[in-house]
Structures are given as C-alpha cells and as structure tokens.
Amino acid sequence: QVQLVESGGGLVQAGASLRLSCAASGRPLKSYAMGWFRQAPGKEREFVAAISWNGVNTYYADSVKGRFTISRDNGKNMVYLQMNSLTSEDTAVYYCAADNQYPQVVAGFYDYWGQGTQVTVSS
C-alpha cells in the first residue's frame, strides 16, 4: 500500500497563492491515479482535482477551474496542487488521495488518504 503525506498549507490573504504537496511512499506513485479533496468545517468532503497516473488527464471542480492546477512528478513520488487567486471559500483541510485505477471525483472510490493540511484564507 501507499502512504501519503500532505504539506504546504497555511494562512494567507485573499488573492494569494499556495502550492500544496503530497509525498507518497511505500509504492511507486505511478501505480495510482491521484486526487485532491477538501473539507470545510460543517461540510462534506468535496472533490477539488484529479490526475491520471501519467499526468495526461486532469479534472477539476467547477469552483476551482482556472485557478488551481494539479500536477505530478512520478520520479519524485510527488503530487502538487497549485492554488492561485485564493478566496475565503477555499478555506478547508485539503487531502490527497490515491486510486488504484482511475481518477475519480467521488471520495469513496479512493483507496488511500493522507492526513490533510489546513488552508486558511483571510478576507
């Protein structure tokens, strides 16, 4: 199985940028499609972005399209989420997740999860 550790969260002002990282260990990252999800207080976990195992196909929630970019470096076993033009609506704990087969928009299909990293955007 694969272990995932997120980093890069923090407190920023509206309009700022952050890059989240997800480090994988235990198995080669190229074995997995990857996704980013987020969960705000009192809300359900929601899909943010996903990427195929080779990085060719990417998918985004409408709320982040044009502002966020998901990428991966299989050689470094890393997945990234570049977040630009942040707003208070982006405040949440962000999780990366791995799927054995395909990029998914439904959290329940993912097989492995990290512990999350907090992103707080002040307005």
mmCIF file of N, CA and C in Angstrom:
data_model
loop_
_atom_site.group_PDB
_atom_site.id
_atom_site.type_symbol
_atom_site.label_atom_id
_atom_site.label_comp_id
_atom_site.label_asym_id
_atom_site.label_seq_id
_atom_site.Cartn_x
_atom_site.Cartn_y
_atom_site.Cartn_z
ATOM 1 N N GLN A 1 0.826 -1.176 0.000
ATOM 2 C CA GLN A 1 0.000 0.000 0.000
ATOM 3 C C GLN A 1 0.873 1.243 0.000
ATOM 4 N N VAL A 2 0.252 2.381 -0.226
ATOM 5 C CA VAL A 2 0.986 3.632 -0.310
ATOM 6 C C VAL A 2 0.607 4.524 0.864
ATOM 7 N N GLN A 3 1.586 5.255 1.370
ATOM 8 C CA GLN A 3 1.355 6.242 2.421
ATOM 9 C C GLN A 3 1.483 7.638 1.810
ATOM 10 N N LEU A 4 0.582 8.525 2.218
ATOM 11 C CA LEU A 4 0.522 9.872 1.658
ATOM 12 C C LEU A 4 0.653 10.912 2.756
ATOM 13 N N VAL A 5 1.475 11.926 2.508
ATOM 14 C CA VAL A 5 1.661 12.998 3.476
ATOM 15 C C VAL A 5 1.559 14.334 2.747
ATOM 16 N N GLU A 6 0.580 15.149 3.151
ATOM 17 C CA GLU A 6 0.399 16.470 2.551
ATOM 18 C C GLU A 6 1.212 17.512 3.309
ATOM 19 N N SER A 7 1.569 18.572 2.606
ATOM 20 C CA SER A 7 2.238 19.707 3.212
ATOM 21 C C SER A 7 1.975 20.945 2.364
ATOM 22 N N GLY A 8 2.340 22.099 2.922
ATOM 23 C CA GLY A 8 2.233 23.341 2.157
ATOM 24 C C GLY A 8 1.061 24.224 2.524
ATOM 25 N N GLY A 9 0.201 23.751 3.416
ATOM 26 C CA GLY A 9 -0.916 24.584 3.834
ATOM 27 C C GLY A 9 -0.454 25.744 4.697
ATOM 28 N N GLY A 10 -1.388 26.646 4.979
ATOM 29 C CA GLY A 10 -1.057 27.777 5.820
ATOM 30 C C GLY A 10 -2.142 28.825 5.807
ATOM 31 N N LEU A 11 -1.821 29.976 6.392
ATOM 32 C CA LEU A 11 -2.736 31.115 6.461
ATOM 33 C C LEU A 11 -2.277 32.161 5.461
ATOM 34 N N VAL A 12 -3.160 32.519 4.537
ATOM 35 C CA VAL A 12 -2.831 33.518 3.528
ATOM 36 C C VAL A 12 -3.997 34.484 3.378
ATOM 37 N N GLN A 13 -3.718 35.600 2.737
ATOM 38 C CA GLN A 13 -4.767 36.575 2.467
ATOM 39 C C GLN A 13 -5.443 36.255 1.133
ATOM 40 N N ALA A 14 -6.649 36.735 1.003
ATOM 41 C CA ALA A 14 -7.385 36.552 -0.246
ATOM 42 C C ALA A 14 -6.568 37.099 -1.415
ATOM 43 N N GLY A 15 -6.561 36.349 -2.505
ATOM 44 C CA GLY A 15 -5.809 36.741 -3.680
ATOM 45 C C GLY A 15 -4.430 36.119 -3.768
ATOM 46 N N ALA A 16 -3.994 35.539 -2.678
ATOM 47 C CA ALA A 16 -2.659 34.942 -2.635
ATOM 48 C C ALA A 16 -2.654 33.558 -3.294
ATOM 49 N N SER A 17 -1.473 32.974 -3.352
ATOM 50 C CA SER A 17 -1.283 31.639 -3.917
ATOM 51 C C SER A 17 -0.622 30.721 -2.897
ATOM 52 N N LEU A 18 -0.891 29.451 -3.038
ATOM 53 C CA LEU A 18 -0.234 28.415 -2.246
ATOM 54 C C LEU A 18 -0.006 27.205 -3.149
ATOM 55 N N ARG A 19 1.034 26.453 -2.852
ATOM 56 C CA ARG A 19 1.231 25.179 -3.525
ATOM 57 C C ARG A 19 1.259 24.075 -2.485
ATOM 58 N N LEU A 20 0.311 23.171 -2.601
ATOM 59 C CA LEU A 20 0.278 22.014 -1.730
ATOM 60 C C LEU A 20 1.073 20.884 -2.374
ATOM 61 N N SER A 21 1.711 20.098 -1.520
ATOM 62 C CA SER A 21 2.459 18.941 -1.967
ATOM 63 C C SER A 21 1.936 17.693 -1.282
ATOM 64 N N CYS A 22 2.019 16.585 -1.984
ATOM 65 C CA CYS A 22 1.650 15.292 -1.424
ATOM 66 C C CYS A 22 2.777 14.330 -1.736
ATOM 67 N N ALA A 23 3.430 13.852 -0.691
ATOM 68 C CA ALA A 23 4.545 12.925 -0.838
ATOM 69 C C ALA A 23 4.058 11.502 -0.628
ATOM 70 N N ALA A 24 4.416 10.618 -1.546
ATOM 71 C CA ALA A 24 3.991 9.232 -1.462
ATOM 72 C C ALA A 24 5.176 8.342 -1.119
ATOM 73 N N SER A 25 4.918 7.313 -0.341
ATOM 74 C CA SER A 25 5.940 6.319 -0.022
ATOM 75 C C SER A 25 5.279 4.953 0.075
ATOM 76 N N GLY A 26 6.091 3.939 0.002
ATOM 77 C CA GLY A 26 5.595 2.570 0.127
ATOM 78 C C GLY A 26 5.462 1.867 -1.206
ATOM 79 N N ARG A 27 4.936 2.550 -2.186
ATOM 80 C CA ARG A 27 4.825 2.018 -3.543
ATOM 81 C C ARG A 27 5.030 3.158 -4.521
ATOM 82 N N PRO A 28 5.477 2.871 -5.744
ATOM 83 C CA PRO A 28 5.676 3.929 -6.736
ATOM 84 C C PRO A 28 4.383 4.676 -7.032
ATOM 85 N N LEU A 29 4.474 5.980 -7.059
ATOM 86 C CA LEU A 29 3.292 6.790 -7.286
ATOM 87 C C LEU A 29 2.671 6.533 -8.652
ATOM 88 N N LYS A 30 3.472 6.096 -9.608
ATOM 89 C CA LYS A 30 2.953 5.879 -10.962
ATOM 90 C C LYS A 30 1.913 4.771 -11.007
ATOM 91 N N SER A 31 1.780 4.030 -9.912
ATOM 92 C CA SER A 31 0.768 2.975 -9.848
ATOM 93 C C SER A 31 -0.634 3.515 -9.622
ATOM 94 N N TYR A 32 -0.745 4.820 -9.336
ATOM 95 C CA TYR A 32 -2.011 5.368 -8.873
ATOM 96 C C TYR A 32 -2.448 6.600 -9.641
ATOM 97 N N ALA A 33 -3.748 6.707 -9.828
ATOM 98 C CA ALA A 33 -4.353 7.988 -10.132
ATOM 99 C C ALA A 33 -4.474 8.745 -8.808
ATOM 100 N N MET A 34 -4.408 10.060 -8.873
ATOM 101 C CA MET A 34 -4.384 10.852 -7.648
ATOM 102 C C MET A 34 -5.458 11.926 -7.670
ATOM 103 N N GLY A 35 -5.908 12.262 -6.477
ATOM 104 C CA GLY A 35 -6.908 13.322 -6.364
ATOM 105 C C GLY A 35 -6.636 14.208 -5.171
ATOM 106 N N TRP A 36 -7.177 15.413 -5.239
ATOM 107 C CA TRP A 36 -7.195 16.330 -4.104
ATOM 108 C C TRP A 36 -8.649 16.590 -3.736
ATOM 109 N N PHE A 37 -8.906 16.544 -2.459
ATOM 110 C CA PHE A 37 -10.226 16.849 -1.917
ATOM 111 C C PHE A 37 -10.057 17.870 -0.800
ATOM 112 N N ARG A 38 -11.157 18.471 -0.400
ATOM 113 C CA ARG A 38 -11.112 19.405 0.722
ATOM 114 C C ARG A 38 -12.377 19.284 1.548
ATOM 115 N N GLN A 39 -12.224 19.660 2.811
ATOM 116 C CA GLN A 39 -13.364 19.613 3.715
ATOM 117 C C GLN A 39 -13.337 20.822 4.623
ATOM 118 N N ALA A 40 -14.365 21.634 4.517
ATOM 119 C CA ALA A 40 -14.522 22.803 5.367
ATOM 120 C C ALA A 40 -15.342 22.422 6.598
ATOM 121 N N PRO A 41 -15.214 23.179 7.672
ATOM 122 C CA PRO A 41 -15.972 22.864 8.895
ATOM 123 C C PRO A 41 -17.471 22.787 8.628
ATOM 124 N N GLY A 42 -18.080 21.704 9.079
ATOM 125 C CA GLY A 42 -19.515 21.542 8.925
ATOM 126 C C GLY A 42 -19.974 21.141 7.549
ATOM 127 N N LYS A 43 -19.014 20.867 6.646
ATOM 128 C CA LYS A 43 -19.372 20.496 5.277
ATOM 129 C C LYS A 43 -18.813 19.131 4.931
ATOM 130 N N GLU A 44 -19.361 18.536 3.895
ATOM 131 C CA GLU A 44 -18.861 17.261 3.433
ATOM 132 C C GLU A 44 -17.559 17.450 2.657
ATOM 133 N N ARG A 45 -16.793 16.366 2.596
ATOM 134 C CA ARG A 45 -15.579 16.392 1.802
ATOM 135 C C ARG A 45 -15.954 16.532 0.328
ATOM 136 N N GLU A 46 -15.275 17.438 -0.370
ATOM 137 C CA GLU A 46 -15.624 17.688 -1.760
ATOM 138 C C GLU A 46 -14.415 17.545 -2.673
ATOM 139 N N PHE A 47 -14.702 17.146 -3.889
ATOM 140 C CA PHE A 47 -13.689 16.962 -4.907
ATOM 141 C C PHE A 47 -13.114 18.311 -5.318
ATOM 142 N N VAL A 48 -11.790 18.334 -5.515
ATOM 143 C CA VAL A 48 -11.113 19.536 -5.997
ATOM 144 C C VAL A 48 -10.498 19.293 -7.372
ATOM 145 N N ALA A 49 -9.647 18.251 -7.459
ATOM 146 C CA ALA A 49 -8.944 17.990 -8.714
ATOM 147 C C ALA A 49 -8.459 16.546 -8.710
ATOM 148 N N ALA A 50 -8.232 16.019 -9.917
ATOM 149 C CA ALA A 50 -7.706 14.661 -10.044
ATOM 150 C C ALA A 50 -6.809 14.593 -11.267
ATOM 151 N N ILE A 51 -5.927 13.595 -11.266
ATOM 152 C CA ILE A 51 -4.967 13.457 -12.354
ATOM 153 C C ILE A 51 -4.719 11.983 -12.611
ATOM 154 N N SER A 52 -4.607 11.616 -13.879
ATOM 155 C CA SER A 52 -4.332 10.229 -14.226
ATOM 156 C C SER A 52 -2.911 9.852 -13.850
ATOM 157 N N TRP A 53 -2.613 8.568 -13.908
ATOM 158 C CA TRP A 53 -1.327 8.074 -13.420
ATOM 159 C C TRP A 53 -0.149 8.686 -14.181
ATOM 160 N N ASN A 54 -0.374 9.000 -15.459
ATOM 161 C CA ASN A 54 0.716 9.542 -16.276
ATOM 162 C C ASN A 54 0.634 11.062 -16.431
ATOM 163 N N GLY A 55 -0.329 11.684 -15.779
ATOM 164 C CA GLY A 55 -0.444 13.134 -15.840
ATOM 165 C C GLY A 55 -1.112 13.673 -17.087
ATOM 166 N N VAL A 56 -1.544 12.802 -17.976
ATOM 167 C CA VAL A 56 -2.116 13.253 -19.239
ATOM 168 C C VAL A 56 -3.508 13.863 -19.051
ATOM 169 N N ASN A 57 -4.280 13.254 -18.198
ATOM 170 C CA ASN A 57 -5.663 13.699 -17.985
ATOM 171 C C ASN A 57 -5.828 14.333 -16.618
ATOM 172 N N THR A 58 -6.436 15.506 -16.608
ATOM 173 C CA THR A 58 -6.722 16.206 -15.362
ATOM 174 C C THR A 58 -8.189 16.606 -15.315
ATOM 175 N N TYR A 59 -8.694 16.728 -14.099
ATOM 176 C CA TYR A 59 -10.100 17.039 -13.886
ATOM 177 C C TYR A 59 -10.193 18.023 -12.719
ATOM 178 N N TYR A 60 -11.151 18.938 -12.827
ATOM 179 C CA TYR A 60 -11.284 19.972 -11.799
ATOM 180 C C TYR A 60 -12.749 20.207 -11.447
ATOM 181 N N ALA A 61 -12.962 20.551 -10.190
ATOM 182 C CA ALA A 61 -14.274 21.043 -9.790
ATOM 183 C C ALA A 61 -14.491 22.406 -10.426
ATOM 184 N N ASP A 62 -15.723 22.711 -10.732
ATOM 185 C CA ASP A 62 -16.028 23.998 -11.366
ATOM 186 C C ASP A 62 -15.567 25.171 -10.508
ATOM 187 N N SER A 63 -15.623 24.999 -9.200
ATOM 188 C CA SER A 63 -15.292 26.088 -8.288
ATOM 189 C C SER A 63 -13.818 26.475 -8.310
ATOM 190 N N VAL A 64 -12.960 25.583 -8.828
ATOM 191 C CA VAL A 64 -11.524 25.864 -8.828
ATOM 192 C C VAL A 64 -10.943 25.929 -10.235
ATOM 193 N N LYS A 65 -11.742 25.615 -11.225
ATOM 194 C CA LYS A 65 -11.249 25.588 -12.600
ATOM 195 C C LYS A 65 -10.723 26.955 -12.999
ATOM 196 N N GLY A 66 -9.527 26.970 -13.563
ATOM 197 C CA GLY A 66 -8.898 28.218 -13.958
ATOM 198 C C GLY A 66 -8.049 28.852 -12.877
ATOM 199 N N ARG A 67 -8.198 28.374 -11.649
ATOM 200 C CA ARG A 67 -7.407 28.927 -10.527
ATOM 201 C C ARG A 67 -6.425 27.897 -9.967
ATOM 202 N N PHE A 68 -6.819 26.619 -9.957
ATOM 203 C CA PHE A 68 -5.994 25.566 -9.384
ATOM 204 C C PHE A 68 -5.435 24.697 -10.509
ATOM 205 N N THR A 69 -4.243 24.155 -10.262
ATOM 206 C CA THR A 69 -3.628 23.242 -11.206
ATOM 207 C C THR A 69 -3.057 22.041 -10.463
ATOM 208 N N ILE A 70 -3.448 20.855 -10.880
ATOM 209 C CA ILE A 70 -2.899 19.633 -10.304
ATOM 210 C C ILE A 70 -1.795 19.128 -11.228
ATOM 211 N N SER A 71 -0.731 18.622 -10.631
ATOM 212 C CA SER A 71 0.374 18.081 -11.404
ATOM 213 C C SER A 71 1.033 16.972 -10.595
ATOM 214 N N ARG A 72 1.913 16.242 -11.252
ATOM 215 C CA ARG A 72 2.593 15.168 -10.552
ATOM 216 C C ARG A 72 3.988 14.978 -11.128
ATOM 217 N N ASP A 73 4.857 14.434 -10.286
ATOM 218 C CA ASP A 73 6.212 14.068 -10.687
ATOM 219 C C ASP A 73 6.422 12.649 -10.183
ATOM 220 N N ASN A 74 6.198 11.680 -11.053
ATOM 221 C CA ASN A 74 6.304 10.284 -10.622
ATOM 222 C C ASN A 74 7.718 9.915 -10.218
ATOM 223 N N GLY A 75 8.690 10.561 -10.825
ATOM 224 C CA GLY A 75 10.073 10.282 -10.458
ATOM 225 C C GLY A 75 10.388 10.665 -9.024
ATOM 226 N N LYS A 76 9.693 11.686 -8.529
ATOM 227 C CA LYS A 76 9.892 12.138 -7.147
ATOM 228 C C LYS A 76 8.800 11.636 -6.216
ATOM 229 N N ASN A 77 7.846 10.882 -6.771
ATOM 230 C CA ASN A 77 6.720 10.389 -5.963
ATOM 231 C C ASN A 77 5.953 11.541 -5.315
ATOM 232 N N MET A 78 5.707 12.579 -6.102
ATOM 233 C CA MET A 78 5.048 13.766 -5.574
ATOM 234 C C MET A 78 3.847 14.160 -6.438
ATOM 235 N N VAL A 79 2.845 14.697 -5.779
ATOM 236 C CA VAL A 79 1.701 15.306 -6.443
ATOM 237 C C VAL A 79 1.548 16.718 -5.877
ATOM 238 N N TYR A 80 1.149 17.636 -6.737
ATOM 239 C CA TYR A 80 1.069 19.033 -6.324
ATOM 240 C C TYR A 80 -0.305 19.614 -6.643
ATOM 241 N N LEU A 81 -0.664 20.625 -5.878
ATOM 242 C CA LEU A 81 -1.855 21.400 -6.187
ATOM 243 C C LEU A 81 -1.470 22.871 -6.074
ATOM 244 N N GLN A 82 -1.324 23.515 -7.221
ATOM 245 C CA GLN A 82 -1.046 24.947 -7.257
ATOM 246 C C GLN A 82 -2.370 25.688 -7.169
ATOM 247 N N MET A 83 -2.488 26.554 -6.168
ATOM 248 C CA MET A 83 -3.732 27.269 -5.926
ATOM 249 C C MET A 83 -3.469 28.762 -6.036
ATOM 250 N N ASN A 84 -4.138 29.404 -6.978
ATOM 251 C CA ASN A 84 -3.996 30.836 -7.205
ATOM 252 C C ASN A 84 -5.315 31.552 -6.932
ATOM 253 N N SER A 85 -5.215 32.842 -6.742
ATOM 254 C CA SER A 85 -6.409 33.676 -6.530
ATOM 255 C C SER A 85 -7.317 33.100 -5.455
ATOM 256 N N LEU A 86 -6.725 32.780 -4.338
ATOM 257 C CA LEU A 86 -7.482 32.148 -3.258
ATOM 258 C C LEU A 86 -8.520 33.096 -2.669
ATOM 259 N N THR A 87 -9.630 32.516 -2.280
ATOM 260 C CA THR A 87 -10.687 33.261 -1.609
ATOM 261 C C THR A 87 -11.024 32.568 -0.296
ATOM 262 N N SER A 88 -11.829 33.227 0.516
ATOM 263 C CA SER A 88 -12.213 32.646 1.802
ATOM 264 C C SER A 88 -12.982 31.342 1.609
ATOM 265 N N GLU A 89 -13.622 31.191 0.446
ATOM 266 C CA GLU A 89 -14.359 29.963 0.153
ATOM 267 C C GLU A 89 -13.435 28.755 -0.012
ATOM 268 N N ASP A 90 -12.152 28.994 -0.190
ATOM 269 C CA ASP A 90 -11.192 27.898 -0.334
ATOM 270 C C ASP A 90 -10.665 27.405 1.014
ATOM 271 N N THR A 91 -11.055 28.049 2.082
ATOM 272 C CA THR A 91 -10.614 27.624 3.414
ATOM 273 C C THR A 91 -11.144 26.234 3.731
ATOM 274 N N ALA A 92 -10.230 25.322 4.039
ATOM 275 C CA ALA A 92 -10.598 23.928 4.300
ATOM 276 C C ALA A 92 -9.344 23.136 4.651
ATOM 277 N N VAL A 93 -9.558 21.916 5.092
ATOM 278 C CA VAL A 93 -8.467 20.949 5.168
ATOM 279 C C VAL A 93 -8.397 20.256 3.814
ATOM 280 N N TYR A 94 -7.214 20.209 3.250
ATOM 281 C CA TYR A 94 -7.011 19.618 1.933
ATOM 282 C C TYR A 94 -6.345 18.258 2.083
ATOM 283 N N TYR A 95 -6.908 17.278 1.375
ATOM 284 C CA TYR A 95 -6.421 15.917 1.424
ATOM 285 C C TYR A 95 -6.002 15.441 0.036
ATOM 286 N N CYS A 96 -4.928 14.689 -0.026
ATOM 287 C CA CYS A 96 -4.635 13.984 -1.267
ATOM 288 C C CYS A 96 -5.031 12.521 -1.092
ATOM 289 N N ALA A 97 -5.346 11.900 -2.204
ATOM 290 C CA ALA A 97 -5.844 10.533 -2.188
ATOM 291 C C ALA A 97 -5.339 9.790 -3.419
ATOM 292 N N ALA A 98 -5.210 8.475 -3.267
ATOM 293 C CA ALA A 98 -4.708 7.626 -4.346
ATOM 294 C C ALA A 98 -5.748 6.577 -4.711
ATOM 295 N N ASP A 99 -5.897 6.363 -5.993
ATOM 296 C CA ASP A 99 -6.818 5.347 -6.503
ATOM 297 C C ASP A 99 -6.042 4.354 -7.347
ATOM 298 N N ASN A 100 -6.375 3.069 -7.174
ATOM 299 C CA ASN A 100 -5.623 2.028 -7.876
ATOM 300 C C ASN A 100 -5.839 2.023 -9.381
ATOM 301 N N GLN A 101 -6.875 2.714 -9.834
ATOM 302 C CA GLN A 101 -7.181 2.602 -11.254
ATOM 303 C C GLN A 101 -7.312 3.960 -11.936
ATOM 304 N N TYR A 102 -8.423 4.654 -11.680
ATOM 305 C CA TYR A 102 -8.734 5.827 -12.488
ATOM 306 C C TYR A 102 -8.927 7.055 -11.621
ATOM 307 N N PRO A 103 -8.713 8.240 -12.196
ATOM 308 C CA PRO A 103 -9.050 9.462 -11.454
ATOM 309 C C PRO A 103 -10.544 9.491 -11.176
ATOM 310 N N GLN A 104 -10.894 9.797 -9.941
ATOM 311 C CA GLN A 104 -12.288 9.764 -9.534
ATOM 312 C C GLN A 104 -12.684 11.115 -8.964
ATOM 313 N N VAL A 105 -13.963 11.450 -9.078
ATOM 314 C CA VAL A 105 -14.471 12.667 -8.451
ATOM 315 C C VAL A 105 -15.218 12.355 -7.160
ATOM 316 N N VAL A 106 -15.430 11.082 -6.885
ATOM 317 C CA VAL A 106 -16.133 10.660 -5.682
ATOM 318 C C VAL A 106 -15.122 10.141 -4.678
ATOM 319 N N ALA A 107 -15.155 10.710 -3.492
ATOM 320 C CA ALA A 107 -14.158 10.377 -2.473
ATOM 321 C C ALA A 107 -14.175 8.896 -2.121
ATOM 322 N N GLY A 108 -15.342 8.297 -2.113
ATOM 323 C CA GLY A 108 -15.465 6.918 -1.684
ATOM 324 C C GLY A 108 -14.735 5.909 -2.543
ATOM 325 N N PHE A 109 -14.349 6.284 -3.740
ATOM 326 C CA PHE A 109 -13.666 5.352 -4.627
ATOM 327 C C PHE A 109 -12.158 5.292 -4.377
ATOM 328 N N TYR A 110 -11.630 6.262 -3.639
ATOM 329 C CA TYR A 110 -10.189 6.296 -3.413
ATOM 330 C C TYR A 110 -9.791 5.301 -2.339
ATOM 331 N N ASP A 111 -8.601 4.746 -2.531
ATOM 332 C CA ASP A 111 -8.142 3.656 -1.680
ATOM 333 C C ASP A 111 -7.282 4.121 -0.514
ATOM 334 N N TYR A 112 -6.547 5.219 -0.701
ATOM 335 C CA TYR A 112 -5.611 5.682 0.326
ATOM 336 C C TYR A 112 -5.731 7.201 0.463
ATOM 337 N N TRP A 113 -5.537 7.647 1.713
ATOM 338 C CA TRP A 113 -5.689 9.067 2.028
ATOM 339 C C TRP A 113 -4.544 9.541 2.898
ATOM 340 N N GLY A 114 -4.198 10.819 2.728
ATOM 341 C CA GLY A 114 -3.283 11.463 3.647
ATOM 342 C C GLY A 114 -4.031 12.016 4.840
ATOM 343 N N GLN A 115 -3.301 12.675 5.727
ATOM 344 C CA GLN A 115 -3.889 13.183 6.967
ATOM 345 C C GLN A 115 -4.459 14.598 6.806
ATOM 346 N N GLY A 116 -4.118 15.244 5.714
ATOM 347 C CA GLY A 116 -4.661 16.566 5.432
ATOM 348 C C GLY A 116 -3.741 17.697 5.839
ATOM 349 N N THR A 117 -3.912 18.832 5.184
ATOM 350 C CA THR A 117 -3.186 20.052 5.522
ATOM 351 C C THR A 117 -4.173 21.212 5.492
ATOM 352 N N GLN A 118 -4.095 22.076 6.495
ATOM 353 C CA GLN A 118 -5.059 23.158 6.639
ATOM 354 C C GLN A 118 -4.680 24.340 5.759
ATOM 355 N N VAL A 119 -5.658 24.829 5.029
ATOM 356 C CA VAL A 119 -5.517 26.066 4.262
ATOM 357 C C VAL A 119 -6.553 27.045 4.782
ATOM 358 N N THR A 120 -6.090 28.207 5.212
ATOM 359 C CA THR A 120 -6.983 29.244 5.709
ATOM 360 C C THR A 120 -6.734 30.522 4.924
ATOM 361 N N VAL A 121 -7.798 31.049 4.343
ATOM 362 C CA VAL A 121 -7.696 32.266 3.540
ATOM 363 C C VAL A 121 -8.487 33.360 4.237
ATOM 364 N N SER A 122 -7.794 34.415 4.604
ATOM 365 C CA SER A 122 -8.454 35.531 5.287
ATOM 366 C C SER A 122 -8.886 36.564 4.259
ATOM 367 N N SER A 123 -10.062 37.129 4.484
ATOM 368 C CA SER A 123 -10.591 38.101 3.517
ATOM 369 C C SER A 123 -10.327 39.525 3.966
#
